[in-house]
C-alpha positions as a printed NumPy array, in Angstrom:
array([[ 23.86 ,  75.802, -14.872],
       [ 26.795,  74.437, -12.373],
       [ 29.434,  76.043, -10.92 ],
       [ 33.098,  73.89 , -10.378],
       [ 35.758,  75.439,  -7.729],
       [ 39.149,  74.76 ,  -6.326],
       [ 41.525,  75.945,  -3.654],
       [ 43.778,  75.027,  -1.366],
       [ 45.105,  76.101,   2.247],
       [ 47.622,  73.59 ,   3.488],
       [ 45.129,  71.104,   1.991],
       [ 43.414,  70.687,  -1.416],
       [ 40.052,  71.076,  -1.707],
       [ 37.45 ,  70.682,  -4.866],
       [ 33.773,  70.865,  -5.472],
       [ 30.799,  72.217,  -7.597],
       [ 27.161,  72.591,  -7.68 ],
       [ 25.381,  70.442, -10.175],
       [ 22.049,  72.651, -11.536],
       [ 19.694,  71.145, -13.837],
       [ 16.191,  71.125, -14.557],
       [ 15.323,  67.435, -13.914],
       [ 16.431,  64.855, -11.096],
       [ 19.201,  62.34 , -12.371],
       [ 18.972,  59.373,  -9.681],
       [ 22.777,  60.199,  -8.695],
       [ 24.532,  58.632,  -6.333],
       [ 27.573,  58.548,  -4.329],
       [ 30.098,  56.204,  -6.571],
       [ 33.583,  54.569,  -5.571],
       [ 35.494,  52.315,  -8.041],
       [ 38.79 ,  50.453,  -7.019],
       [ 41.723,  49.585,  -8.527],
       [ 40.624,  46.564, -10.219],
       [ 37.2  ,  46.948, -11.583],
       [ 37.475,  47.521, -15.101],
       [ 36.809,  50.345, -17.523],
       [ 35.595,  49.018, -21.36 ],
       [ 35.754,  52.041, -23.911],
       [ 34.157,  52.496, -27.297],
       [ 37.169,  52.455, -29.135],
       [ 39.795,  51.493, -26.756],
       [ 41.413,  48.78 , -25.358],
       [ 40.117,  48.004, -21.372],
       [ 41.795,  49.148, -18.737],
       [ 41.21 ,  46.507, -16.033],
       [ 44.108,  48.131, -13.632],
       [ 44.232,  52.043, -13.077],
       [ 43.816,  54.305,  -9.435],
       [ 41.044,  54.401,  -7.551],
       [ 38.2  ,  56.962,  -8.071],
       [ 35.026,  58.891,  -5.348],
       [ 32.829,  60.965,  -6.836],
       [ 29.044,  61.64 ,  -7.525],
       [ 27.287,  60.601, -10.842],
       [ 24.844,  57.712, -12.267],
       [ 25.7  ,  53.682, -12.79 ],
       [ 23.668,  52.422, -15.925],
       [ 24.465,  49.08 , -16.776],
       [ 27.141,  48.988, -13.835],
       [ 28.973,  51.357, -16.073],
       [ 29.858,  54.664, -13.712],
       [ 29.253,  57.805, -15.561],
       [ 30.864,  60.78 , -13.309],
       [ 29.46 ,  63.726, -12.892],
       [ 32.344,  65.254, -10.753],
       [ 35.294,  62.641,  -8.939],
       [ 38.725,  62.602,  -7.826],
       [ 41.506,  60.103,  -7.666],
       [ 43.567,  58.71 ,  -5.224],
       [ 45.912,  61.124,  -6.32 ],
       [ 44.208,  63.877,  -5.901],
       [ 43.264,  64.395,  -9.547],
       [ 40.033,  66.608,  -9.808],
       [ 37.195,  66.353, -12.585],
       [ 34.154,  68.154, -13.131],
       [ 31.889,  68.012, -16.732],
       [ 29.251,  71.118, -16.815],
       [ 27.054,  72.179, -18.972],
       [ 28.237,  73.645, -22.741],
       [ 25.028,  73.676, -24.606],
       [ 25.506,  74.66 , -28.405],
       [ 29.038,  75.067, -27.878],
       [ 30.149,  71.891, -27.469],
       [ 31.281,  70.361, -30.598],
       [ 32.476,  66.466, -30.058],
       [ 34.416,  64.1  , -33.318],
       [ 33.501,  61.055, -34.992],
       [ 36.471,  58.731, -35.055],
       [ 39.833,  59.986, -35.782],
       [ 42.247,  57.31 , -36.671],
       [ 45.671,  57.924, -34.54 ],
       [ 44.394,  59.563, -32.059],
       [ 42.862,  58.126, -28.568],
       [ 39.05 ,  58.139, -29.138],
       [ 37.182,  58.62 , -25.769],
       [ 33.453,  59.726, -25.55 ],
       [ 32.521,  62.081, -23.146],
       [ 31.086,  60.106, -19.933],
       [ 34.59 ,  57.479, -20.328],
       [ 36.751,  61.207, -20.067],
       [ 36.641,  60.998, -16.154],
       [ 37.472,  56.895, -16.108],
       [ 40.454,  57.217, -18.717],
       [ 42.36 ,  60.535, -17.413],
       [ 41.603,  60.013, -13.567],
       [ 42.283,  56.158, -13.911],
       [ 45.824,  56.602, -15.523],
       [ 47.126,  60.04 , -14.39 ],
       [ 48.279,  61.87 , -10.983],
       [ 48.825,  65.087, -12.068],
       [ 47.371,  67.929, -14.389],
       [ 50.648,  67.937, -16.453],
       [ 50.413,  64.654, -17.185],
       [ 46.33 ,  65.159, -18.293],
       [ 47.564,  68.418, -20.385],
       [ 50.314,  66.157, -22.108],
       [ 47.873,  62.887, -22.999],
       [ 45.089,  65.317, -24.795],
       [ 47.284,  66.399, -26.885],
       [ 46.646,  62.929, -28.543],
       [ 43.11 ,  62.635, -27.508],
       [ 39.39 ,  63.069, -28.937],
       [ 36.591,  63.217, -27.362],
       [ 34.421,  61.174, -29.134],
       [ 30.339,  62.177, -30.149],
       [ 29.856,  58.84 , -29.103],
       [ 26.575,  58.317, -25.972],
       [ 26.857,  55.435, -23.726],
       [ 23.777,  54.073, -25.569],
       [ 20.716,  55.103, -27.951],
       [ 18.792,  55.794, -24.337],
       [ 21.039,  57.997, -23.813],
       [ 22.325,  61.499, -25.599],
       [ 25.674,  62.577, -25.734],
       [ 26.501,  65.03 , -22.942],
       [ 27.312,  68.218, -24.292],
       [ 29.74 ,  69.308, -21.749],
       [ 33.155,  71.343, -21.105],
       [ 35.427,  70.438, -17.841],
       [ 37.532,  71.329, -15.672],
       [ 40.347,  69.712, -13.757],
       [ 42.445,  70.602, -10.69 ],
       [ 45.484,  68.881,  -8.831],
       [ 46.995,  70.362,  -5.573],
       [ 48.737,  73.233,  -7.916],
       [ 46.895,  73.815, -10.559],
       [ 43.727,  73.747, -12.65 ],
       [ 42.734,  73.41 , -16.524],
       [ 39.763,  73.852, -18.831],
       [ 39.021,  71.554, -21.322],
       [ 36.492,  72.344, -24.381],
       [ 36.355,  70.493, -27.039],
       [ 34.503,  72.718, -30.138],
       [ 34.338,  73.33 , -33.783],
       [ 37.211,  74.383, -34.347],
       [ 38.842,  71.898, -32.2  ],
       [ 40.124,  70.337, -28.859],
       [ 40.798,  73.239, -26.601],
       [ 43.106,  73.259, -23.279],
       [ 43.017,  76.911, -21.094],
       [ 45.523,  77.167, -17.997],
       [ 42.608,  78.475, -15.376],
       [ 44.09 ,  80.442, -12.616],
       [ 40.522,  81.204, -11.394],
       [ 40.228,  78.019, -10.212],
       [ 36.237,  78.385, -11.614],
       [ 34.22 ,  77.309, -13.93 ],
       [ 30.394,  77.608, -14.849],
       [ 28.606,  77.613, -18.351],
       [ 28.611,  79.362, -21.776],
       [ 30.175,  81.358, -23.496],
       [ 33.837,  80.018, -23.861],
       [ 36.345,  79.975, -21.988],
       [ 38.222,  82.651, -23.33 ],
       [ 35.199,  85.224, -22.683],
       [ 35.287,  84.485, -19.154],
       [ 38.755,  84.836, -18.634],
       [ 38.461,  88.154, -20.156],
       [ 35.012,  89.276, -18.383],
       [ 37.043,  89.567, -15.317],
       [ 38.616,  92.439, -16.339],
       [ 35.832,  94.413, -16.275],
       [ 35.289,  93.682, -12.202],
       [ 38.874,  95.211, -11.315],
       [ 37.493,  97.792,  -9.236],
       [ 35.867,  95.633,  -6.913],
       [ 37.485,  94.798,  -3.35 ],
       [ 37.083,  93.416,   0.583],
       [ 38.538,  96.392,   1.656],
       [ 36.939, 100.011,   2.52 ],
       [ 36.681, 101.623,  -0.958],
       [ 38.009, 105.642,  -1.183],
       [ 36.55 , 107.635,  -3.146],
       [ 37.363, 108.751,  -6.777],
       [ 34.468, 110.23 ,  -7.667],
       [ 35.583, 114.092,  -7.066],
       [ 38.957, 115.249,  -5.341],
       [ 36.013, 118.187,  -4.763],
       [ 33.572, 116.068,  -3.019],
       [ 33.849, 115.035,   0.248],
       [ 32.124, 111.259,  -0.269],
       [ 32.77 , 107.985,   2.659],
       [ 30.526, 104.897,   2.853],
       [ 27.497, 104.782,   4.813],
       [ 27.794, 101.078,   5.414],
       [ 29.308,  97.971,   4.848],
       [ 30.101,  96.255,   1.139],
       [ 30.48 ,  99.113,  -0.902],
       [ 33.881,  97.931,  -2.006],
       [ 31.648,  94.887,  -3.553],
       [ 29.243,  97.736,  -5.216],
       [ 28.474,  95.787,  -8.873],
       [ 29.248,  92.37 ,  -8.177],
       [ 27.31 ,  90.156, -10.069],
       [ 24.097,  88.383,  -8.406],
       [ 22.36 ,  86.87 , -10.863],
       [ 22.025,  83.369, -11.961],
       [ 23.764,  83.656, -15.292],
       [ 26.985,  81.815, -16.368],
       [ 28.746,  84.936, -16.766],
       [ 27.915,  86.142, -13.439],
       [ 28.307,  83.152, -11.435],
       [ 32.238,  83.23 , -12.719],
       [ 32.65 ,  86.589, -11.987],
       [ 30.763,  86.124,  -8.263],
       [ 33.027,  82.8  ,  -7.248],
       [ 35.81 ,  83.973,  -8.43 ],
       [ 35.759,  87.051,  -6.409],
       [ 34.618,  84.986,  -3.851],
       [ 36.982,  82.442,  -3.779],
       [ 40.103,  84.682,  -3.695],
       [ 38.684,  86.715,  -1.061],
       [ 37.463,  85.04 ,   1.418],
       [ 39.401,  83.699,   4.679],
       [ 40.701,  80.61 ,   4.972],
       [ 42.702,  79.06 ,   8.163],
       [ 45.807,  76.856,   8.389],
       [ 44.955,  73.578,   9.819],
       [ 41.511,  73.831,  10.11 ],
       [ 39.991,  71.411,   7.236],
       [ 36.125,  71.745,   8.04 ],
       [ 36.401,  75.228,   8.525],
       [ 37.736,  75.21 ,   4.696],
       [ 35.157,  72.884,   3.655],
       [ 32.622,  74.866,   5.365],
       [ 34.167,  78.428,   3.354],
       [ 33.789,  76.289,   0.273],
       [ 30.193,  75.474,   0.689],
       [ 29.597,  79.317,   1.758],
       [ 31.399,  79.98 ,  -1.866],
       [ 29.077,  77.443,  -3.549],
       [ 25.84 ,  78.626,  -1.604],
       [ 26.479,  82.304,  -3.068],
       [ 26.398,  80.816,  -6.95 ],
       [ 23.276,  78.115,  -5.902],
       [ 19.835,  78.555,  -7.502],
       [ 16.487,  77.713,  -5.521],
       [ 13.795,  76.008,  -6.588],
       [ 11.666,  78.618,  -8.551],
       [ 14.328,  81.314,  -9.703],
       [ 15.054,  80.311, -12.896],
       [ 12.508,  78.885, -15.504],
       [ 13.737,  76.474, -18.352],
       [ 11.728,  76.419, -21.573],
       [ 10.431,  72.647, -20.68 ],
       [  8.409,  74.791, -17.713],
       [ 10.493,  73.095, -15.251],
       [ 13.123,  74.915, -12.62 ],
       [ 16.922,  74.319, -12.796],
       [ 17.9  ,  74.55 ,  -9.322],
       [ 21.118,  72.917,  -7.268],
       [ 20.327,  68.956,  -7.136],
       [ 23.715,  69.14 ,  -5.007],
       [ 26.828,  70.559,  -3.696],
       [ 30.302,  68.728,  -2.941],
       [ 33.289,  69.308,  -1.763],
       [ 36.385,  66.77 ,  -2.048],
       [ 38.935,  67.195,   0.851],
       [ 41.265,  65.895,  -1.804],
       [ 44.288,  65.228,   0.384],
       [ 42.367,  63.15 ,   2.235],
       [ 40.361,  61.215,  -0.348],
       [ 36.596,  62.576,   1.35 ],
       [ 33.796,  63.747,   0.047],
       [ 31.313,  66.052,   1.479],
       [ 27.946,  66.265,   0.197],
       [ 24.829,  68.589,   0.334],
       [ 21.389,  67.78 ,  -1.262],
       [ 19.349,  70.309,  -1.926],
       [ 16.406,  68.39 ,   0.06 ],
       [ 19.027,  68.208,   3.273],
       [ 21.268,  70.399,   4.428],
       [ 23.174,  68.464,   6.368],
       [ 26.449,  67.731,   5.213],
       [ 26.664,  64.062,   4.526],
       [ 30.689,  61.984,   4.13 ],
       [ 32.205,  59.596,   2.227],
       [ 35.571,  58.438,   3.334],
       [ 37.098,  56.599,   0.082],
       [ 39.976,  55.203,   2.835],
       [ 37.607,  52.782,   3.864],
       [ 36.872,  51.559,   0.732],
       [ 38.794,  47.781,  -0.253],
       [ 40.923,  49.929,  -2.694],
       [ 42.343,  46.437,  -4.496],
       [ 38.888,  45.667,  -4.764],
       [ 37.148,  44.654,  -8.363],
       [ 33.479,  45.953,  -7.655],
       [ 32.2  ,  49.712,  -8.182],
       [ 30.066,  50.518,  -4.679],
       [ 27.104,  52.888,  -4.458],
       [ 26.523,  55.161,  -1.322],
       [ 22.909,  56.597,  -1.322],
       [ 22.37 ,  60.412,  -0.063],
       [ 19.723,  60.893,   2.684],
       [ 16.903,  63.083,   1.034],
       [ 15.002,  63.623,   3.938],
       [ 16.061,  67.089,   6.334],
       [ 18.864,  65.943,   9.359],
       [ 16.929,  68.106,  12.212],
       [ 18.89 ,  68.159,  15.534],
       [ 16.473,  68.235,  17.953],
       [ 18.042,  70.439,  21.379],
       [ 15.672,  70.352,  23.606]])
């Protein structure tokens, strides 16, 4: 279970919840322009755009859960079990494994339009990094400062969808989520007026009556609707980055999952391991982990963009308490 969002107010912001029933040793990762990208089937890329994100590093190889590049192109992979179907190598296509996709696309391209054009020649390869790791069954959201897309590799091929909602969760397929939002068109942030009957004088007796029917459970379709409603109704402010970042975290918090809320078939609980918001224009990453409510900042501008070694930044898991007396 995961939820990703993209929004703009003067500057652009992108973020996600990572919800799992197990905890990877995820870290912040910075990849400079001259760190070499090696691929299963394609030629090595020795120079590329710098990347900043969250993921794991295996044998010095960055595997991003979500990331941005220095030009503001963003990426996140979200669980898409059973529905994600990747291909064997296709001659004449650019064959990229799921874990290679953010490196290839964000390393080479600056915009969603460039990515959409490139995806016409790409096949997502059914290969894992090693025998010790499974192929991640994911679909993907990518955004820039003006638009968002969803990428799904399915039984009937690679699909790319324009995403006006700027939200992605998990199963079912994106067409379902896109249509399902129509079921909630009566929701409003305004005080509702009675349409029950012209003969009855019915009035709200409290706040929030316009949101009756807004889903509150943790299922993917409900999180999609709730995140979409909040993202398109909460207020963002001109020229107030931290206010907007905090609003983004509040949206993610409304679709987050607590330990004990959702038990998996394995007997463990799915929960929001971390939430993050990228200030895309400023190349900055703000992270909040489950164990520590304090925002933790990684500033991509403080690294050597021209370097050739990736850097890992550990998150602080202990609760940061400010003693006021």
